[in-house]
Amino acid sequence: MDLLIQPLPFDATTVSGLSEKLLTSHHANNYGGAVKRLNAIRSALAELPMATTPNFQLNGLKREELIATNSMLLHELYFDCLGGNGEPRIEIKLALAANFGSFDRWQEEFVAMGKALGGGSGWVLLTFQPREGTLVNQWAADHTHAVAGGIPILALDMYEHAYHMDFGANAGAYVQAFMTAIDWNKVYDRFQRAAESASGHLAAQPEAVNGEPLVLDVRRKRVFEKAKAVLPGAQWRDPDRVADWCDSVPKDKPVVVYCIYGHEVGRSTALALRARGVDARFLEGGMEAWQQAGRPTDAKEPSA
């Protein structure tokens, strides 16, 4: 069954900084071409007598299949990142700050990587790395480079076809225009789905909190400061500074972490702790579900 070319997910006349002509040409020729090429390669592979096909021919077709597949997928992600106003929502800003020190530091690195690829080719990808529950900026010189197991949530196409029609050789101006057109709501939604997909097997039910586990409150600092209650016996740890305190967490007993709703903060913290040898899980539903179920809490001790 042939793959279908997906339509642009926005009105090409409304994207700030990028012309309709550039976007429609990029979509039809480069993305559409990748889909058509992948369909043709799959058809050729389906008819290939594998037992007698020379190695170089099979290797060549499988390499081209990989290139076309990633070109299709990355272009679909790229276009789905556009159509916004470039203003990030607070949740993704906090997540990026937790991984890069600040949102501005992340943006500085992402933009610099894009400009460094100017005049050549490749991709800059903001990728969720499930092993540690972190966000990383990934460099790719072509369609065959990827972080194994990583889940890209934001893609910047730095092949010249993505900008030359509007910007000529001025790749830096294109990168700046791209940053102002990002749809951050979609980026955050992909981040949430990536974190949920990677951590679903680590969900702890409320009953698991009773007894042996060490319970860690990992609500963000500003949220915790305003909170009036904690789970019984819970200790607060800053989820934005896991690297600073993870080595003090015992590795010989189970740990349950909780945030407000059991979304990406608690999940990413549990993944980060497990990467450091801690038997950590996150509380499903977080503090909100715990309190709605009428479960007991302790009054939070006043800050010193």
mmCIF file of C-alpha atoms in Angstrom:
data_model
loop_
_atom_site.group_PDB
_atom_site.id
_atom_site.type_symbol
_atom_site.label_atom_id
_atom_site.label_comp_id
_atom_site.label_asym_id
_atom_site.label_seq_id
_atom_site.Cartn_x
_atom_site.Cartn_y
_atom_site.Cartn_z
ATOM 1 C CA MET A 1 0.000 0.000 0.000
ATOM 2 C CA ASP A 2 1.483 3.316 -1.082
ATOM 3 C CA LEU A 3 2.109 6.037 1.470
ATOM 4 C CA LEU A 4 0.045 9.193 1.023
ATOM 5 C CA ILE A 5 1.470 12.709 0.901
ATOM 6 C CA GLN A 6 0.084 14.588 3.905
ATOM 7 C CA PRO A 7 -1.221 18.124 3.270
ATOM 8 C CA LEU A 8 0.392 21.157 4.857
ATOM 9 C CA PRO A 9 -1.017 21.492 8.401
ATOM 10 C CA PHE A 10 -1.383 25.284 8.079
ATOM 11 C CA ASP A 11 -2.365 28.001 5.632
ATOM 12 C CA ALA A 12 0.878 28.711 3.771
ATOM 13 C CA THR A 13 -0.105 32.354 3.307
ATOM 14 C CA THR A 14 -0.097 33.026 7.054
ATOM 15 C CA VAL A 15 3.328 31.775 8.231
ATOM 16 C CA SER A 16 5.415 34.644 9.518
ATOM 17 C CA GLY A 17 8.737 35.155 7.750
ATOM 18 C CA LEU A 18 8.404 32.327 5.198
ATOM 19 C CA SER A 19 6.718 32.856 1.850
ATOM 20 C CA GLU A 20 3.863 30.802 0.458
ATOM 21 C CA LYS A 21 5.983 30.062 -2.611
ATOM 22 C CA LEU A 22 8.847 28.672 -0.509
ATOM 23 C CA LEU A 23 6.613 26.553 1.700
ATOM 24 C CA THR A 24 4.498 25.054 -1.090
ATOM 25 C CA SER A 25 7.568 24.312 -3.219
ATOM 26 C CA HIS A 26 9.362 22.722 -0.264
ATOM 27 C CA HIS A 27 6.286 20.628 0.522
ATOM 28 C CA ALA A 28 5.516 19.518 -3.027
ATOM 29 C CA ASN A 29 9.012 18.923 -4.341
ATOM 30 C CA ASN A 30 11.171 17.885 -1.404
ATOM 31 C CA TYR A 31 8.710 16.299 1.003
ATOM 32 C CA GLY A 32 6.400 14.996 -1.728
ATOM 33 C CA GLY A 33 9.410 13.737 -3.645
ATOM 34 C CA ALA A 34 10.607 11.785 -0.598
ATOM 35 C CA VAL A 35 7.227 10.065 -0.220
ATOM 36 C CA LYS A 36 7.109 9.132 -3.911
ATOM 37 C CA ARG A 37 10.706 7.907 -3.782
ATOM 38 C CA LEU A 38 9.988 5.768 -0.723
ATOM 39 C CA ASN A 39 6.978 4.190 -2.425
ATOM 40 C CA ALA A 40 9.124 3.346 -5.468
ATOM 41 C CA ILE A 41 11.920 1.878 -3.315
ATOM 42 C CA ARG A 42 9.485 -0.287 -1.361
ATOM 43 C CA SER A 43 8.002 -1.588 -4.593
ATOM 44 C CA ALA A 44 11.460 -2.450 -5.882
ATOM 45 C CA LEU A 45 12.358 -4.240 -2.649
ATOM 46 C CA ALA A 46 9.127 -6.227 -2.697
ATOM 47 C CA GLU A 47 10.040 -7.678 -6.084
ATOM 48 C CA LEU A 48 13.690 -8.343 -5.268
ATOM 49 C CA PRO A 49 14.866 -12.004 -5.141
ATOM 50 C CA MET A 50 16.704 -11.621 -1.823
ATOM 51 C CA ALA A 51 18.630 -14.893 -2.037
ATOM 52 C CA THR A 52 20.295 -14.001 -5.334
ATOM 53 C CA THR A 53 20.476 -10.208 -5.232
ATOM 54 C CA PRO A 54 24.068 -8.901 -5.100
ATOM 55 C CA ASN A 55 25.018 -7.380 -1.736
ATOM 56 C CA PHE A 56 25.800 -3.967 -3.219
ATOM 57 C CA GLN A 57 22.351 -3.747 -4.798
ATOM 58 C CA LEU A 58 20.526 -4.726 -1.599
ATOM 59 C CA ASN A 59 22.703 -2.420 0.522
ATOM 60 C CA GLY A 60 22.076 0.442 -1.874
ATOM 61 C CA LEU A 61 18.306 0.012 -1.872
ATOM 62 C CA LYS A 62 18.107 -0.322 1.920
ATOM 63 C CA ARG A 63 20.252 2.788 2.350
ATOM 64 C CA GLU A 64 17.999 4.733 -0.009
ATOM 65 C CA GLU A 65 14.966 3.407 1.873
ATOM 66 C CA LEU A 66 16.395 4.767 5.128
ATOM 67 C CA ILE A 67 17.150 8.159 3.567
ATOM 68 C CA ALA A 68 13.692 8.480 2.024
ATOM 69 C CA THR A 69 11.938 7.289 5.200
ATOM 70 C CA ASN A 70 13.688 9.803 7.438
ATOM 71 C CA SER A 71 13.273 12.553 4.863
ATOM 72 C CA MET A 72 9.519 11.901 4.862
ATOM 73 C CA LEU A 73 9.223 11.734 8.659
ATOM 74 C CA LEU A 74 11.439 14.742 9.394
ATOM 75 C CA HIS A 75 9.693 16.881 6.788
ATOM 76 C CA GLU A 76 6.314 15.999 8.307
ATOM 77 C CA LEU A 77 7.645 17.016 11.718
ATOM 78 C CA TYR A 78 9.196 20.196 10.311
ATOM 79 C CA PHE A 79 5.952 21.381 8.737
ATOM 80 C CA ASP A 80 3.968 20.445 11.831
ATOM 81 C CA CYS A 81 6.257 22.717 13.881
ATOM 82 C CA LEU A 82 5.291 25.777 11.831
ATOM 83 C CA GLY A 83 2.252 28.021 11.851
ATOM 84 C CA GLY A 84 2.624 29.467 15.345
ATOM 85 C CA ASN A 85 3.715 32.829 16.672
ATOM 86 C CA GLY A 86 7.061 31.702 18.079
ATOM 87 C CA GLU A 87 6.005 32.344 21.688
ATOM 88 C CA PRO A 88 6.720 29.274 23.843
ATOM 89 C CA ARG A 89 4.232 28.255 26.515
ATOM 90 C CA ILE A 90 5.494 28.225 30.087
ATOM 91 C CA GLU A 91 5.519 24.415 30.408
ATOM 92 C CA ILE A 92 7.999 23.873 27.562
ATOM 93 C CA LYS A 93 10.110 26.834 28.695
ATOM 94 C CA LEU A 94 10.434 25.230 32.119
ATOM 95 C CA ALA A 95 11.302 21.862 30.595
ATOM 96 C CA LEU A 96 14.004 23.418 28.420
ATOM 97 C CA ALA A 97 15.344 25.406 31.357
ATOM 98 C CA ALA A 98 15.588 22.197 33.377
ATOM 99 C CA ASN A 99 17.703 20.586 30.655
ATOM 100 C CA PHE A 100 19.782 23.512 29.403
ATOM 101 C CA GLY A 101 19.958 25.881 32.359
ATOM 102 C CA SER A 102 17.572 28.386 30.794
ATOM 103 C CA PHE A 103 15.288 28.738 27.795
ATOM 104 C CA ASP A 104 17.620 31.399 26.366
ATOM 105 C CA ARG A 105 20.580 29.017 26.614
ATOM 106 C CA TRP A 106 18.640 26.331 24.736
ATOM 107 C CA GLN A 107 17.620 28.814 22.043
ATOM 108 C CA GLU A 108 21.169 30.135 21.722
ATOM 109 C CA GLU A 109 22.488 26.628 21.107
ATOM 110 C CA PHE A 110 19.666 25.578 18.753
ATOM 111 C CA VAL A 111 20.027 28.717 16.616
ATOM 112 C CA ALA A 112 23.825 28.475 16.543
ATOM 113 C CA MET A 113 23.622 24.860 15.377
ATOM 114 C CA GLY A 114 21.287 25.859 12.561
ATOM 115 C CA LYS A 115 23.546 28.676 11.418
ATOM 116 C CA ALA A 116 26.567 26.361 11.591
ATOM 117 C CA LEU A 117 24.876 24.099 9.013
ATOM 118 C CA GLY A 118 24.224 27.040 6.676
ATOM 119 C CA GLY A 119 25.647 26.550 3.193
ATOM 120 C CA GLY A 120 25.680 22.784 3.685
ATOM 121 C CA SER A 121 22.836 20.471 4.590
ATOM 122 C CA GLY A 122 21.276 18.714 7.530
ATOM 123 C CA TRP A 123 18.853 19.039 10.403
ATOM 124 C CA VAL A 124 18.768 20.454 13.914
ATOM 125 C CA LEU A 125 16.435 18.430 16.113
ATOM 126 C CA LEU A 126 15.175 18.982 19.629
ATOM 127 C CA THR A 127 14.905 15.381 20.786
ATOM 128 C CA PHE A 128 13.526 13.644 23.867
ATOM 129 C CA GLN A 129 16.007 11.014 25.028
ATOM 130 C CA PRO A 130 14.064 8.341 26.975
ATOM 131 C CA ARG A 131 17.056 6.676 28.632
ATOM 132 C CA GLU A 132 17.590 9.691 30.891
ATOM 133 C CA GLY A 133 14.308 11.511 30.391
ATOM 134 C CA THR A 134 16.134 14.517 28.945
ATOM 135 C CA LEU A 135 15.813 16.933 26.049
ATOM 136 C CA VAL A 136 18.857 17.316 23.787
ATOM 137 C CA ASN A 137 19.692 19.317 20.676
ATOM 138 C CA GLN A 138 20.759 16.842 18.019
ATOM 139 C CA TRP A 139 22.924 17.610 14.990
ATOM 140 C CA ALA A 140 22.361 15.674 11.775
ATOM 141 C CA ALA A 141 24.337 16.128 8.565
ATOM 142 C CA ASP A 142 21.784 14.178 6.536
ATOM 143 C CA HIS A 143 18.740 11.939 6.820
ATOM 144 C CA THR A 144 20.622 8.960 8.245
ATOM 145 C CA HIS A 145 21.704 10.496 11.551
ATOM 146 C CA ALA A 146 19.548 9.966 14.624
ATOM 147 C CA VAL A 147 19.830 9.461 18.362
ATOM 148 C CA ALA A 148 18.980 5.788 18.835
ATOM 149 C CA GLY A 149 15.651 5.609 20.635
ATOM 150 C CA GLY A 150 15.310 9.393 20.610
ATOM 151 C CA ILE A 151 11.998 11.065 19.793
ATOM 152 C CA PRO A 152 12.320 14.350 17.846
ATOM 153 C CA ILE A 153 9.804 16.996 18.910
ATOM 154 C CA LEU A 154 11.086 20.028 16.944
ATOM 155 C CA ALA A 155 12.846 19.976 13.569
ATOM 156 C CA LEU A 156 14.745 22.694 11.702
ATOM 157 C CA ASP A 157 15.492 21.793 8.060
ATOM 158 C CA MET A 158 18.882 23.226 7.056
ATOM 159 C CA TYR A 159 19.007 21.876 3.515
ATOM 160 C CA GLU A 160 19.236 24.831 1.129
ATOM 161 C CA HIS A 161 15.906 23.912 -0.470
ATOM 162 C CA ALA A 162 14.255 24.986 2.811
ATOM 163 C CA TYR A 163 15.363 28.617 2.535
ATOM 164 C CA HIS A 164 17.255 29.557 -0.646
ATOM 165 C CA MET A 165 14.187 30.744 -2.535
ATOM 166 C CA ASP A 166 13.459 33.395 0.140
ATOM 167 C CA PHE A 167 16.842 34.037 1.730
ATOM 168 C CA GLY A 168 19.486 33.091 -0.812
ATOM 169 C CA ALA A 169 22.686 32.244 1.048
ATOM 170 C CA ASN A 170 21.568 34.060 4.216
ATOM 171 C CA ALA A 171 20.909 30.941 6.273
ATOM 172 C CA GLY A 172 21.040 32.919 9.516
ATOM 173 C CA ALA A 173 18.051 35.059 8.535
ATOM 174 C CA TYR A 174 16.098 31.907 7.701
ATOM 175 C CA VAL A 175 16.861 30.389 11.100
ATOM 176 C CA GLN A 176 15.613 33.542 12.834
ATOM 177 C CA ALA A 177 12.425 33.499 10.729
ATOM 178 C CA PHE A 178 11.860 29.838 11.599
ATOM 179 C CA MET A 179 12.140 30.593 15.317
ATOM 180 C CA THR A 180 9.369 33.199 15.064
ATOM 181 C CA ALA A 181 7.020 30.761 13.314
ATOM 182 C CA ILE A 182 7.263 27.779 15.695
ATOM 183 C CA ASP A 183 3.981 26.395 16.994
ATOM 184 C CA TRP A 184 5.062 25.707 20.565
ATOM 185 C CA ASN A 185 1.733 24.166 21.538
ATOM 186 C CA LYS A 186 2.443 21.288 19.173
ATOM 187 C CA VAL A 187 6.043 21.003 20.392
ATOM 188 C CA TYR A 188 4.848 20.718 23.984
ATOM 189 C CA ASP A 189 2.177 18.167 23.038
ATOM 190 C CA ARG A 190 4.840 16.017 21.359
ATOM 191 C CA PHE A 191 7.054 16.341 24.437
ATOM 192 C CA GLN A 192 4.238 15.151 26.674
ATOM 193 C CA ARG A 193 3.458 12.195 24.410
ATOM 194 C CA ALA A 194 7.141 11.253 24.237
ATOM 195 C CA ALA A 195 7.532 11.335 28.028
ATOM 196 C CA GLU A 196 4.333 9.356 28.516
ATOM 197 C CA SER A 197 5.318 6.737 25.952
ATOM 198 C CA ALA A 198 8.752 6.233 27.501
ATOM 199 C CA SER A 199 7.566 6.028 31.108
ATOM 200 C CA GLY A 200 4.135 4.378 31.095
ATOM 201 C CA HIS A 201 5.519 1.136 32.520
ATOM 202 C CA LEU A 202 6.880 3.064 35.527
ATOM 203 C CA ALA A 203 3.508 4.256 36.839
ATOM 204 C CA ALA A 204 2.999 3.608 40.546
ATOM 205 C CA GLN A 205 -0.506 3.304 41.978
ATOM 206 C CA PRO A 206 -1.308 5.101 45.267
ATOM 207 C CA GLU A 207 -1.106 1.834 47.199
ATOM 208 C CA ALA A 208 2.582 1.611 46.296
ATOM 209 C CA VAL A 209 3.332 4.705 48.374
ATOM 210 C CA ASN A 210 2.460 2.959 51.623
ATOM 211 C CA GLY A 211 5.266 1.152 53.410
ATOM 212 C CA GLU A 212 8.791 0.857 52.086
ATOM 213 C CA PRO A 213 9.310 3.373 49.253
ATOM 214 C CA LEU A 214 11.154 6.640 49.700
ATOM 215 C CA VAL A 215 8.712 9.321 48.557
ATOM 216 C CA LEU A 216 10.110 12.374 46.783
ATOM 217 C CA ASP A 217 8.072 15.484 46.013
ATOM 218 C CA VAL A 218 9.383 16.796 42.683
ATOM 219 C CA ARG A 219 6.929 19.573 42.028
ATOM 220 C CA ARG A 220 8.722 22.534 40.512
ATOM 221 C CA LYS A 221 10.140 24.978 43.030
ATOM 222 C CA ARG A 222 7.584 27.745 42.473
ATOM 223 C CA VAL A 223 4.720 25.267 42.734
ATOM 224 C CA PHE A 224 6.117 23.651 45.861
ATOM 225 C CA GLU A 225 6.645 27.005 47.559
ATOM 226 C CA LYS A 226 2.934 27.792 47.181
ATOM 227 C CA ALA A 227 1.777 24.319 48.215
ATOM 228 C CA LYS A 228 0.248 23.706 51.624
ATOM 229 C CA ALA A 229 0.398 19.913 51.723
ATOM 230 C CA VAL A 230 2.739 17.039 50.888
ATOM 231 C CA LEU A 231 2.379 13.271 50.817
ATOM 232 C CA PRO A 232 3.097 11.693 54.202
ATOM 233 C CA GLY A 233 6.848 11.524 54.812
ATOM 234 C CA ALA A 234 7.734 13.086 51.443
ATOM 235 C CA GLN A 235 10.995 14.942 50.903
ATOM 236 C CA TRP A 236 11.157 17.737 48.322
ATOM 237 C CA ARG A 237 13.775 17.661 45.588
ATOM 238 C CA ASP A 238 14.160 20.175 42.769
ATOM 239 C CA PRO A 239 13.312 18.401 39.470
ATOM 240 C CA ASP A 240 15.343 20.980 37.557
ATOM 241 C CA ARG A 241 18.527 19.960 39.397
ATOM 242 C CA VAL A 242 18.343 16.166 39.415
ATOM 243 C CA ALA A 243 22.048 15.872 38.633
ATOM 244 C CA ASP A 244 22.872 17.755 41.847
ATOM 245 C CA TRP A 245 21.027 15.391 44.208
ATOM 246 C CA CYS A 246 20.556 12.061 42.426
ATOM 247 C CA ASP A 247 23.663 10.473 43.980
ATOM 248 C CA SER A 248 22.214 10.989 47.459
ATOM 249 C CA VAL A 249 19.155 8.867 46.663
ATOM 250 C CA PRO A 250 19.553 5.294 47.959
ATOM 251 C CA LYS A 251 19.801 2.564 45.365
ATOM 252 C CA ASP A 252 18.800 -0.244 47.710
ATOM 253 C CA LYS A 253 15.122 0.686 48.138
ATOM 254 C CA PRO A 254 12.228 1.664 45.844
ATOM 255 C CA VAL A 255 11.533 5.340 45.230
ATOM 256 C CA VAL A 256 8.274 6.995 44.189
ATOM 257 C CA VAL A 257 8.339 10.561 42.867
ATOM 258 C CA TYR A 258 5.310 12.762 42.355
ATOM 259 C CA CYS A 259 4.544 16.092 40.685
ATOM 260 C CA ILE A 260 1.211 17.893 40.317
ATOM 261 C CA TYR A 261 -0.572 15.722 37.760
ATOM 262 C CA GLY A 262 1.821 12.855 37.026
ATOM 263 C CA HIS A 263 2.803 14.300 33.677
ATOM 264 C CA GLU A 264 6.234 15.045 32.227
ATOM 265 C CA VAL A 265 7.925 16.406 35.382
ATOM 266 C CA GLY A 266 7.479 13.308 37.516
ATOM 267 C CA ARG A 267 7.939 10.970 34.562
ATOM 268 C CA SER A 268 11.186 12.586 33.388
ATOM 269 C CA THR A 269 12.538 12.625 36.941
ATOM 270 C CA ALA A 270 11.817 8.920 37.360
ATOM 271 C CA LEU A 271 13.573 8.161 34.056
ATOM 272 C CA ALA A 272 16.577 10.263 35.075
ATOM 273 C CA LEU A 273 16.867 8.485 38.418
ATOM 274 C CA ARG A 274 16.580 5.051 36.839
ATOM 275 C CA ALA A 275 19.410 5.939 34.448
ATOM 276 C CA ARG A 276 21.524 6.428 37.577
ATOM 277 C CA GLY A 277 20.633 3.068 39.073
ATOM 278 C CA VAL A 278 17.709 4.112 41.301
ATOM 279 C CA ASP A 279 14.574 1.933 41.376
ATOM 280 C CA ALA A 280 12.304 4.928 40.729
ATOM 281 C CA ARG A 281 8.698 5.182 39.607
ATOM 282 C CA PHE A 282 6.276 8.101 39.326
ATOM 283 C CA LEU A 283 2.923 8.434 41.096
ATOM 284 C CA GLU A 284 0.140 8.099 38.538
ATOM 285 C CA GLY A 285 -2.094 11.170 38.633
ATOM 286 C CA GLY A 286 0.318 13.010 40.921
ATOM 287 C CA MET A 287 -0.675 15.097 43.905
ATOM 288 C CA GLU A 288 -3.943 16.128 42.261
ATOM 289 C CA ALA A 289 -5.293 12.575 41.959
ATOM 290 C CA TRP A 290 -4.037 11.722 45.461
ATOM 291 C CA GLN A 291 -5.970 14.591 47.042
ATOM 292 C CA GLN A 292 -9.098 14.053 44.928
ATOM 293 C CA ALA A 293 -9.196 10.469 46.226
ATOM 294 C CA GLY A 294 -9.234 11.822 49.784
ATOM 295 C CA ARG A 295 -5.935 10.221 50.699
ATOM 296 C CA PRO A 296 -4.002 11.571 53.701
ATOM 297 C CA THR A 297 -1.474 14.393 53.432
ATOM 298 C CA ASP A 298 0.873 16.168 55.807
ATOM 299 C CA ALA A 299 1.013 19.906 56.256
ATOM 300 C CA LYS A 300 4.052 21.287 54.495
ATOM 301 C CA GLU A 301 6.615 22.658 56.873
ATOM 302 C CA PRO A 302 7.119 26.410 56.458
ATOM 303 C CA SER A 303 10.202 27.439 54.492
ATOM 304 C CA ALA A 304 13.172 28.573 56.545
#
